[in-house]
Amino acid sequence: MTTTTDRLDRSVLKLAAVLVLGALAPLLDSTIVTVAIHTLGADLRASVATVQWVSTAYLLALAMAVPITGWSANRFGAKRMWILALGLFLAGSMLCGAAWDIGSLIAFRVVQGVGGGLMLPILQTLLLRVAGRDRIGRLMAVVTLPAMVGPILGPVIGGVLVGHLDWRWIFYVNVPICIAAIAFAVRTLQPDPPATAARLDVLGLLLVSPALAAIIYGLSQVGDHGFGQSAVLVPLAVGVLLLTAFVLRRAAEPLIDLALFRTRSFAASTALMFLTGFGLYGAMLLLPLFYQQARGETVTAAGLLLVPQGIGSLLARTAGGLTDRLGPRPVVLAGIVLTALGTIPFAVADASYWLLGIALVLRGAGLSAVNLAVMVGAFRDLEPTQIPHASSTTRIMQQLGGAFGAATLAVVLQSQLTGHHTSTAYAHSFLWAIAFTVVAAVPAVFLPARASR
């Protein structure tokens, strides 16, 4: 029999809607800007290597901002930090739209990146404080909706803006969203509780933020240089050394609470988040290139052909409720199976478009189920006071997993293209993506098998 606790309160849904509106801006922005990279290079007279920094600078700023979110939410309040993050993203969007050359655009993307880096962990903190452990899955199904809608709407909106308006509108489109989100947040979000954070762990910040930026930068260079070049190895080595120093040091109030990993469900979930980055972001790199290079489609057509994956993600929204009832482990394992099955047709050189479309629906549903369930596994056994630190830690693991996944499959694809026909090269690369997806089942076994009580 369904009880009243099985449903999310109207106040929780209202809060989720307000926060989802704000999260929509950076999630749409990332896909829209990707579509416009070629146009930006042409209009601003910048080389391909230079214009790529429009995306890279944003990603590095985002990575450096994430570690401070847990401390800042406790010190200044999650509501204040949410509004600040929206304000930074709004200011960055307006400045990017007014950029006069490629250098100013890259600098203003850093402002956007800081705002974007603060937003998702703080969003999770605000919602998990009010939802309760037994309803995390259903709440995540609501909160992650923009992440599913973004890949569907982003390429379409980007194509329309770039094709019919000035490129500046790919940034100005964020302005009304951010203004509305700030207005609703001021009126709707509850006042922050008293501050609980101690002094900022400055040394920890000086270690972990540059470490993440160096690692992600090094991985971003893999596609151009390969893993064995100094342009990749030097920043990776610096990042690993800084991260090791952060882990080994002792601090009374560390910027990132490593004690969280003593909780088995959290440790398994974060390991799974890292590994799913290989299957998610790695294959997301391959998919549009596959349609363009192996099937000869245009950029716009490739974007439209990827829509079934977003549809599959939307269809899997019920995975949140299933996770609350069954526990994370069975839902994650089922999602991994669906993701692998949805990738297999891409490893077949002559698969029909109909088969590929159906496969993308399965793949999108599987990825959505895994992402929802693993978030439930990460937070369900933690205390409320641990949520801010856990939110920033999970975001870091997702970023690193995505960066490693994209870099690894970029190298695999490049090596395959040098020795095989294009279709065969992509088929072999997708086999690697399937293998990475299957490996993710290992930490999934350590997730809770039953719903929380």
Short mmCIF file of N, CA and C in Angstrom, two decimals, residues 176-289:
data_model
loop_
_atom_site.label_atom_id
_atom_site.label_comp_id
_atom_site.label_asym_id
_atom_site.label_seq_id
_atom_site.Cartn_x
_atom_site.Cartn_y
_atom_site.Cartn_z
N PRO A 176 17.91 35.63 -19.57
CA PRO A 176 16.57 35.56 -18.97
C PRO A 176 16.41 34.36 -18.05
N ILE A 177 17.06 33.24 -18.37
CA ILE A 177 16.97 32.05 -17.50
C ILE A 177 17.56 32.35 -16.14
N CYS A 178 18.76 32.95 -16.12
CA CYS A 178 19.43 33.23 -14.85
C CYS A 178 18.68 34.28 -14.04
N ILE A 179 18.16 35.32 -14.69
CA ILE A 179 17.42 36.36 -13.97
C ILE A 179 16.18 35.76 -13.33
N ALA A 180 15.44 34.93 -14.08
CA ALA A 180 14.24 34.28 -13.52
C ALA A 180 14.62 33.35 -12.37
N ALA A 181 15.71 32.59 -12.54
CA ALA A 181 16.13 31.65 -11.48
C ALA A 181 16.53 32.39 -10.21
N ILE A 182 17.21 33.52 -10.34
CA ILE A 182 17.60 34.31 -9.16
C ILE A 182 16.37 34.86 -8.46
N ALA A 183 15.41 35.39 -9.24
CA ALA A 183 14.19 35.96 -8.65
C ALA A 183 13.41 34.89 -7.89
N PHE A 184 13.25 33.71 -8.47
CA PHE A 184 12.51 32.64 -7.80
C PHE A 184 13.27 32.13 -6.57
N ALA A 185 14.61 32.08 -6.67
CA ALA A 185 15.40 31.61 -5.53
C ALA A 185 15.28 32.55 -4.34
N VAL A 186 15.32 33.85 -4.59
CA VAL A 186 15.19 34.83 -3.51
C VAL A 186 13.85 34.68 -2.80
N ARG A 187 12.79 34.42 -3.57
CA ARG A 187 11.46 34.35 -3.00
C ARG A 187 11.13 32.99 -2.40
N THR A 188 11.70 31.92 -2.94
CA THR A 188 11.25 30.57 -2.61
C THR A 188 12.14 29.84 -1.61
N LEU A 189 13.46 29.95 -1.74
CA LEU A 189 14.36 29.18 -0.89
C LEU A 189 14.26 29.63 0.56
N GLN A 190 14.28 28.66 1.45
CA GLN A 190 14.22 28.94 2.88
C GLN A 190 15.52 29.60 3.35
N PRO A 191 15.44 30.43 4.41
CA PRO A 191 16.67 31.05 4.94
C PRO A 191 17.68 29.99 5.34
N ASP A 192 18.94 30.35 5.22
CA ASP A 192 20.01 29.42 5.57
C ASP A 192 20.09 29.21 7.07
N PRO A 193 20.42 27.98 7.52
CA PRO A 193 20.66 27.75 8.94
C PRO A 193 21.94 28.43 9.39
N PRO A 194 22.21 28.50 10.69
CA PRO A 194 23.45 29.13 11.17
C PRO A 194 24.69 28.48 10.56
N ALA A 195 25.71 29.28 10.35
CA ALA A 195 26.95 28.78 9.75
C ALA A 195 27.60 27.74 10.63
N THR A 196 28.15 26.69 9.99
CA THR A 196 28.78 25.60 10.75
C THR A 196 30.23 25.37 10.36
N ALA A 197 30.69 25.97 9.28
CA ALA A 197 32.04 25.68 8.79
C ALA A 197 33.10 26.43 9.59
N ALA A 198 34.26 25.80 9.72
CA ALA A 198 35.41 26.45 10.36
C ALA A 198 36.12 27.31 9.32
N ARG A 199 37.34 27.71 9.64
CA ARG A 199 38.12 28.51 8.70
C ARG A 199 38.38 27.73 7.42
N LEU A 200 38.54 28.45 6.34
CA LEU A 200 38.81 27.82 5.06
C LEU A 200 40.15 27.10 5.10
N ASP A 201 40.17 25.89 4.59
CA ASP A 201 41.40 25.10 4.46
C ASP A 201 42.17 25.62 3.25
N VAL A 202 42.92 26.70 3.48
CA VAL A 202 43.60 27.39 2.37
C VAL A 202 44.62 26.48 1.70
N LEU A 203 45.42 25.79 2.52
CA LEU A 203 46.43 24.91 1.94
C LEU A 203 45.78 23.81 1.11
N GLY A 204 44.69 23.26 1.62
CA GLY A 204 43.97 22.24 0.87
C GLY A 204 43.46 22.78 -0.46
N LEU A 205 42.95 24.01 -0.44
CA LEU A 205 42.46 24.64 -1.67
C LEU A 205 43.58 24.84 -2.67
N LEU A 206 44.76 25.25 -2.17
CA LEU A 206 45.92 25.49 -3.04
C LEU A 206 46.49 24.19 -3.61
N LEU A 207 46.13 23.07 -2.99
CA LEU A 207 46.58 21.78 -3.50
C LEU A 207 45.56 21.15 -4.45
N VAL A 208 44.31 21.04 -4.01
CA VAL A 208 43.35 20.23 -4.76
C VAL A 208 42.80 20.95 -5.99
N SER A 209 42.56 22.25 -5.93
CA SER A 209 42.01 22.93 -7.11
C SER A 209 43.00 22.95 -8.28
N PRO A 210 44.26 23.35 -8.07
CA PRO A 210 45.22 23.25 -9.18
C PRO A 210 45.44 21.80 -9.63
N ALA A 211 45.35 20.86 -8.69
CA ALA A 211 45.53 19.45 -9.05
C ALA A 211 44.47 19.02 -10.06
N LEU A 212 43.22 19.34 -9.78
CA LEU A 212 42.13 18.97 -10.69
C LEU A 212 42.28 19.67 -12.03
N ALA A 213 42.63 20.96 -11.99
CA ALA A 213 42.80 21.70 -13.24
C ALA A 213 43.93 21.12 -14.08
N ALA A 214 45.04 20.76 -13.44
CA ALA A 214 46.19 20.20 -14.17
C ALA A 214 45.85 18.85 -14.78
N ILE A 215 45.15 18.00 -14.02
CA ILE A 215 44.79 16.67 -14.53
C ILE A 215 43.85 16.80 -15.72
N ILE A 216 42.83 17.63 -15.58
CA ILE A 216 41.85 17.77 -16.67
C ILE A 216 42.49 18.43 -17.89
N TYR A 217 43.38 19.41 -17.65
CA TYR A 217 44.07 20.03 -18.78
C TYR A 217 44.93 19.00 -19.51
N GLY A 218 45.69 18.22 -18.77
CA GLY A 218 46.53 17.20 -19.39
C GLY A 218 45.71 16.22 -20.22
N LEU A 219 44.59 15.79 -19.67
CA LEU A 219 43.75 14.86 -20.40
C LEU A 219 43.12 15.49 -21.64
N SER A 220 42.85 16.79 -21.56
CA SER A 220 42.27 17.47 -22.72
C SER A 220 43.25 17.56 -23.89
N GLN A 221 44.54 17.39 -23.61
CA GLN A 221 45.56 17.46 -24.66
C GLN A 221 45.85 16.10 -25.30
N VAL A 222 45.23 15.05 -24.76
CA VAL A 222 45.53 13.71 -25.25
C VAL A 222 45.13 13.54 -26.71
N GLY A 223 43.97 14.09 -27.10
CA GLY A 223 43.51 13.93 -28.47
C GLY A 223 44.46 14.49 -29.49
N ASP A 224 45.18 15.56 -29.15
CA ASP A 224 46.12 16.19 -30.10
C ASP A 224 47.52 15.61 -30.02
N HIS A 225 47.94 15.15 -28.83
CA HIS A 225 49.33 14.77 -28.64
C HIS A 225 49.54 13.29 -28.31
N GLY A 226 48.51 12.59 -27.82
CA GLY A 226 48.71 11.23 -27.36
C GLY A 226 49.20 11.21 -25.92
N PHE A 227 49.07 10.06 -25.26
CA PHE A 227 49.40 9.96 -23.84
C PHE A 227 50.89 10.12 -23.56
N GLY A 228 51.76 9.83 -24.51
CA GLY A 228 53.19 9.80 -24.21
C GLY A 228 53.93 11.10 -24.34
N GLN A 229 53.26 12.19 -24.69
CA GLN A 229 53.94 13.46 -24.93
C GLN A 229 54.00 14.32 -23.65
N SER A 230 55.01 15.20 -23.60
CA SER A 230 55.19 16.05 -22.41
C SER A 230 54.01 16.98 -22.18
N ALA A 231 53.32 17.40 -23.25
CA ALA A 231 52.17 18.28 -23.10
C ALA A 231 51.06 17.62 -22.29
N VAL A 232 51.07 16.30 -22.25
CA VAL A 232 50.09 15.54 -21.47
C VAL A 232 50.69 15.08 -20.13
N LEU A 233 51.89 14.52 -20.19
CA LEU A 233 52.49 13.90 -19.00
C LEU A 233 52.85 14.92 -17.92
N VAL A 234 53.36 16.08 -18.32
CA VAL A 234 53.78 17.08 -17.32
C VAL A 234 52.60 17.57 -16.48
N PRO A 235 51.50 18.07 -17.09
CA PRO A 235 50.38 18.49 -16.25
C PRO A 235 49.75 17.34 -15.47
N LEU A 236 49.72 16.14 -16.06
CA LEU A 236 49.19 14.98 -15.32
C LEU A 236 50.03 14.68 -14.09
N ALA A 237 51.35 14.70 -14.25
CA ALA A 237 52.25 14.43 -13.14
C ALA A 237 52.10 15.49 -12.05
N VAL A 238 52.04 16.75 -12.44
CA VAL A 238 51.86 17.83 -11.46
C VAL A 238 50.54 17.65 -10.72
N GLY A 239 49.48 17.35 -11.46
CA GLY A 239 48.18 17.17 -10.83
C GLY A 239 48.16 16.01 -9.87
N VAL A 240 48.76 14.89 -10.26
CA VAL A 240 48.78 13.71 -9.38
C VAL A 240 49.59 13.99 -8.12
N LEU A 241 50.73 14.68 -8.26
CA LEU A 241 51.55 15.00 -7.09
C LEU A 241 50.80 15.91 -6.12
N LEU A 242 50.13 16.94 -6.64
CA LEU A 242 49.37 17.85 -5.78
C LEU A 242 48.22 17.11 -5.11
N LEU A 243 47.55 16.23 -5.85
CA LEU A 243 46.43 15.48 -5.29
C LEU A 243 46.92 14.51 -4.22
N THR A 244 48.07 13.89 -4.46
CA THR A 244 48.65 12.98 -3.46
C THR A 244 49.01 13.74 -2.18
N ALA A 245 49.59 14.93 -2.35
CA ALA A 245 49.93 15.74 -1.17
C ALA A 245 48.66 16.11 -0.39
N PHE A 246 47.58 16.39 -1.09
CA PHE A 246 46.32 16.72 -0.41
C PHE A 246 45.80 15.52 0.37
N VAL A 247 45.87 14.35 -0.23
CA VAL A 247 45.35 13.14 0.44
C VAL A 247 46.18 12.78 1.66
N LEU A 248 47.50 12.94 1.59
CA LEU A 248 48.39 12.51 2.66
C LEU A 248 48.46 13.49 3.83
N ARG A 249 48.13 14.76 3.60
CA ARG A 249 48.24 15.74 4.67
C ARG A 249 47.12 15.55 5.69
N ARG A 250 47.35 16.07 6.88
CA ARG A 250 46.35 16.02 7.95
C ARG A 250 45.82 17.42 8.19
N ALA A 251 44.50 17.53 8.30
CA ALA A 251 43.86 18.82 8.56
C ALA A 251 42.65 18.60 9.44
N ALA A 252 42.46 19.50 10.40
CA ALA A 252 41.32 19.37 11.31
C ALA A 252 40.00 19.51 10.56
N GLU A 253 39.92 20.46 9.63
CA GLU A 253 38.71 20.69 8.83
C GLU A 253 39.11 20.73 7.35
N PRO A 254 39.33 19.55 6.74
CA PRO A 254 39.80 19.52 5.35
C PRO A 254 38.75 20.05 4.38
N LEU A 255 39.23 20.59 3.27
CA LEU A 255 38.34 21.14 2.26
C LEU A 255 37.42 20.05 1.71
N ILE A 256 37.95 18.86 1.53
CA ILE A 256 37.18 17.68 1.11
C ILE A 256 37.34 16.63 2.19
N ASP A 257 36.25 16.16 2.72
CA ASP A 257 36.28 15.22 3.84
C ASP A 257 36.49 13.80 3.32
N LEU A 258 37.72 13.32 3.38
CA LEU A 258 38.04 11.98 2.89
C LEU A 258 37.46 10.89 3.77
N ALA A 259 37.02 11.25 4.99
CA ALA A 259 36.38 10.25 5.85
C ALA A 259 35.09 9.73 5.25
N LEU A 260 34.53 10.44 4.29
CA LEU A 260 33.32 9.97 3.61
C LEU A 260 33.53 8.60 2.97
N PHE A 261 34.76 8.32 2.55
CA PHE A 261 35.03 7.07 1.85
C PHE A 261 35.03 5.87 2.80
N ARG A 262 34.92 6.12 4.09
CA ARG A 262 34.77 5.00 5.03
C ARG A 262 33.37 4.40 4.95
N THR A 263 32.44 5.15 4.41
CA THR A 263 31.09 4.64 4.20
C THR A 263 31.10 3.83 2.92
N ARG A 264 30.83 2.54 3.04
CA ARG A 264 30.98 1.62 1.90
C ARG A 264 30.14 2.04 0.70
N SER A 265 28.90 2.40 0.92
CA SER A 265 28.02 2.76 -0.20
C SER A 265 28.53 4.01 -0.92
N PHE A 266 29.07 4.97 -0.17
CA PHE A 266 29.60 6.18 -0.79
C PHE A 266 30.86 5.86 -1.59
N ALA A 267 31.75 5.05 -1.02
CA ALA A 267 32.99 4.69 -1.73
C ALA A 267 32.68 3.95 -3.02
N ALA A 268 31.75 2.99 -2.96
CA ALA A 268 31.39 2.23 -4.16
C ALA A 268 30.74 3.14 -5.21
N SER A 269 29.90 4.06 -4.75
CA SER A 269 29.20 4.95 -5.67
C SER A 269 30.16 5.89 -6.38
N THR A 270 31.11 6.46 -5.64
CA THR A 270 32.06 7.39 -6.27
C THR A 270 32.99 6.66 -7.24
N ALA A 271 33.38 5.43 -6.90
CA ALA A 271 34.18 4.64 -7.84
C ALA A 271 33.39 4.37 -9.11
N LEU A 272 32.10 4.09 -8.94
CA LEU A 272 31.24 3.84 -10.10
C LEU A 272 31.06 5.10 -10.93
N MET A 273 30.95 6.26 -10.26
CA MET A 273 30.84 7.53 -10.99
C MET A 273 32.06 7.75 -11.87
N PHE A 274 33.23 7.42 -11.34
CA PHE A 274 34.46 7.58 -12.13
C PHE A 274 34.44 6.65 -13.34
N LEU A 275 34.08 5.39 -13.13
CA LEU A 275 34.12 4.43 -14.22
C LEU A 275 33.03 4.68 -15.26
N THR A 276 31.86 5.13 -14.82
CA THR A 276 30.81 5.42 -15.80
C THR A 276 31.18 6.62 -16.66
N GLY A 277 32.13 7.44 -16.19
CA GLY A 277 32.62 8.52 -17.04
C GLY A 277 33.23 8.00 -18.32
N PHE A 278 33.84 6.80 -18.24
CA PHE A 278 34.41 6.20 -19.45
C PHE A 278 33.31 5.81 -20.42
N GLY A 279 32.27 5.17 -19.90
CA GLY A 279 31.18 4.74 -20.77
C GLY A 279 30.32 5.89 -21.26
N LEU A 280 30.10 6.91 -20.40
CA LEU A 280 29.22 8.02 -20.75
C LEU A 280 29.93 9.04 -21.62
N TYR A 281 30.95 9.71 -21.07
CA TYR A 281 31.60 10.79 -21.79
C TYR A 281 32.48 10.28 -22.93
N GLY A 282 33.09 9.11 -22.72
CA GLY A 282 33.91 8.55 -23.79
C GLY A 282 33.08 8.26 -25.02
N ALA A 283 31.97 7.55 -24.83
CA ALA A 283 31.11 7.22 -25.97
C ALA A 283 30.40 8.46 -26.51
N MET A 284 30.11 9.44 -25.65
CA MET A 284 29.50 10.67 -26.13
C MET A 284 30.44 11.41 -27.08
N LEU A 285 31.75 11.23 -26.87
CA LEU A 285 32.73 11.78 -27.81
C LEU A 285 32.66 11.05 -29.15
N LEU A 286 32.49 9.72 -29.08
CA LEU A 286 32.50 8.92 -30.29
C LEU A 286 31.24 9.08 -31.14
N LEU A 287 30.09 9.21 -30.48
CA LEU A 287 28.82 9.13 -31.20
C LEU A 287 28.66 10.20 -32.30
N PRO A 288 28.82 11.50 -32.00
CA PRO A 288 28.66 12.48 -33.09
C PRO A 288 29.71 12.34 -34.18
N LEU A 289 30.94 11.97 -33.78
CA LEU A 289 32.00 11.77 -34.77
C LEU A 289 31.68 10.56 -35.65
#
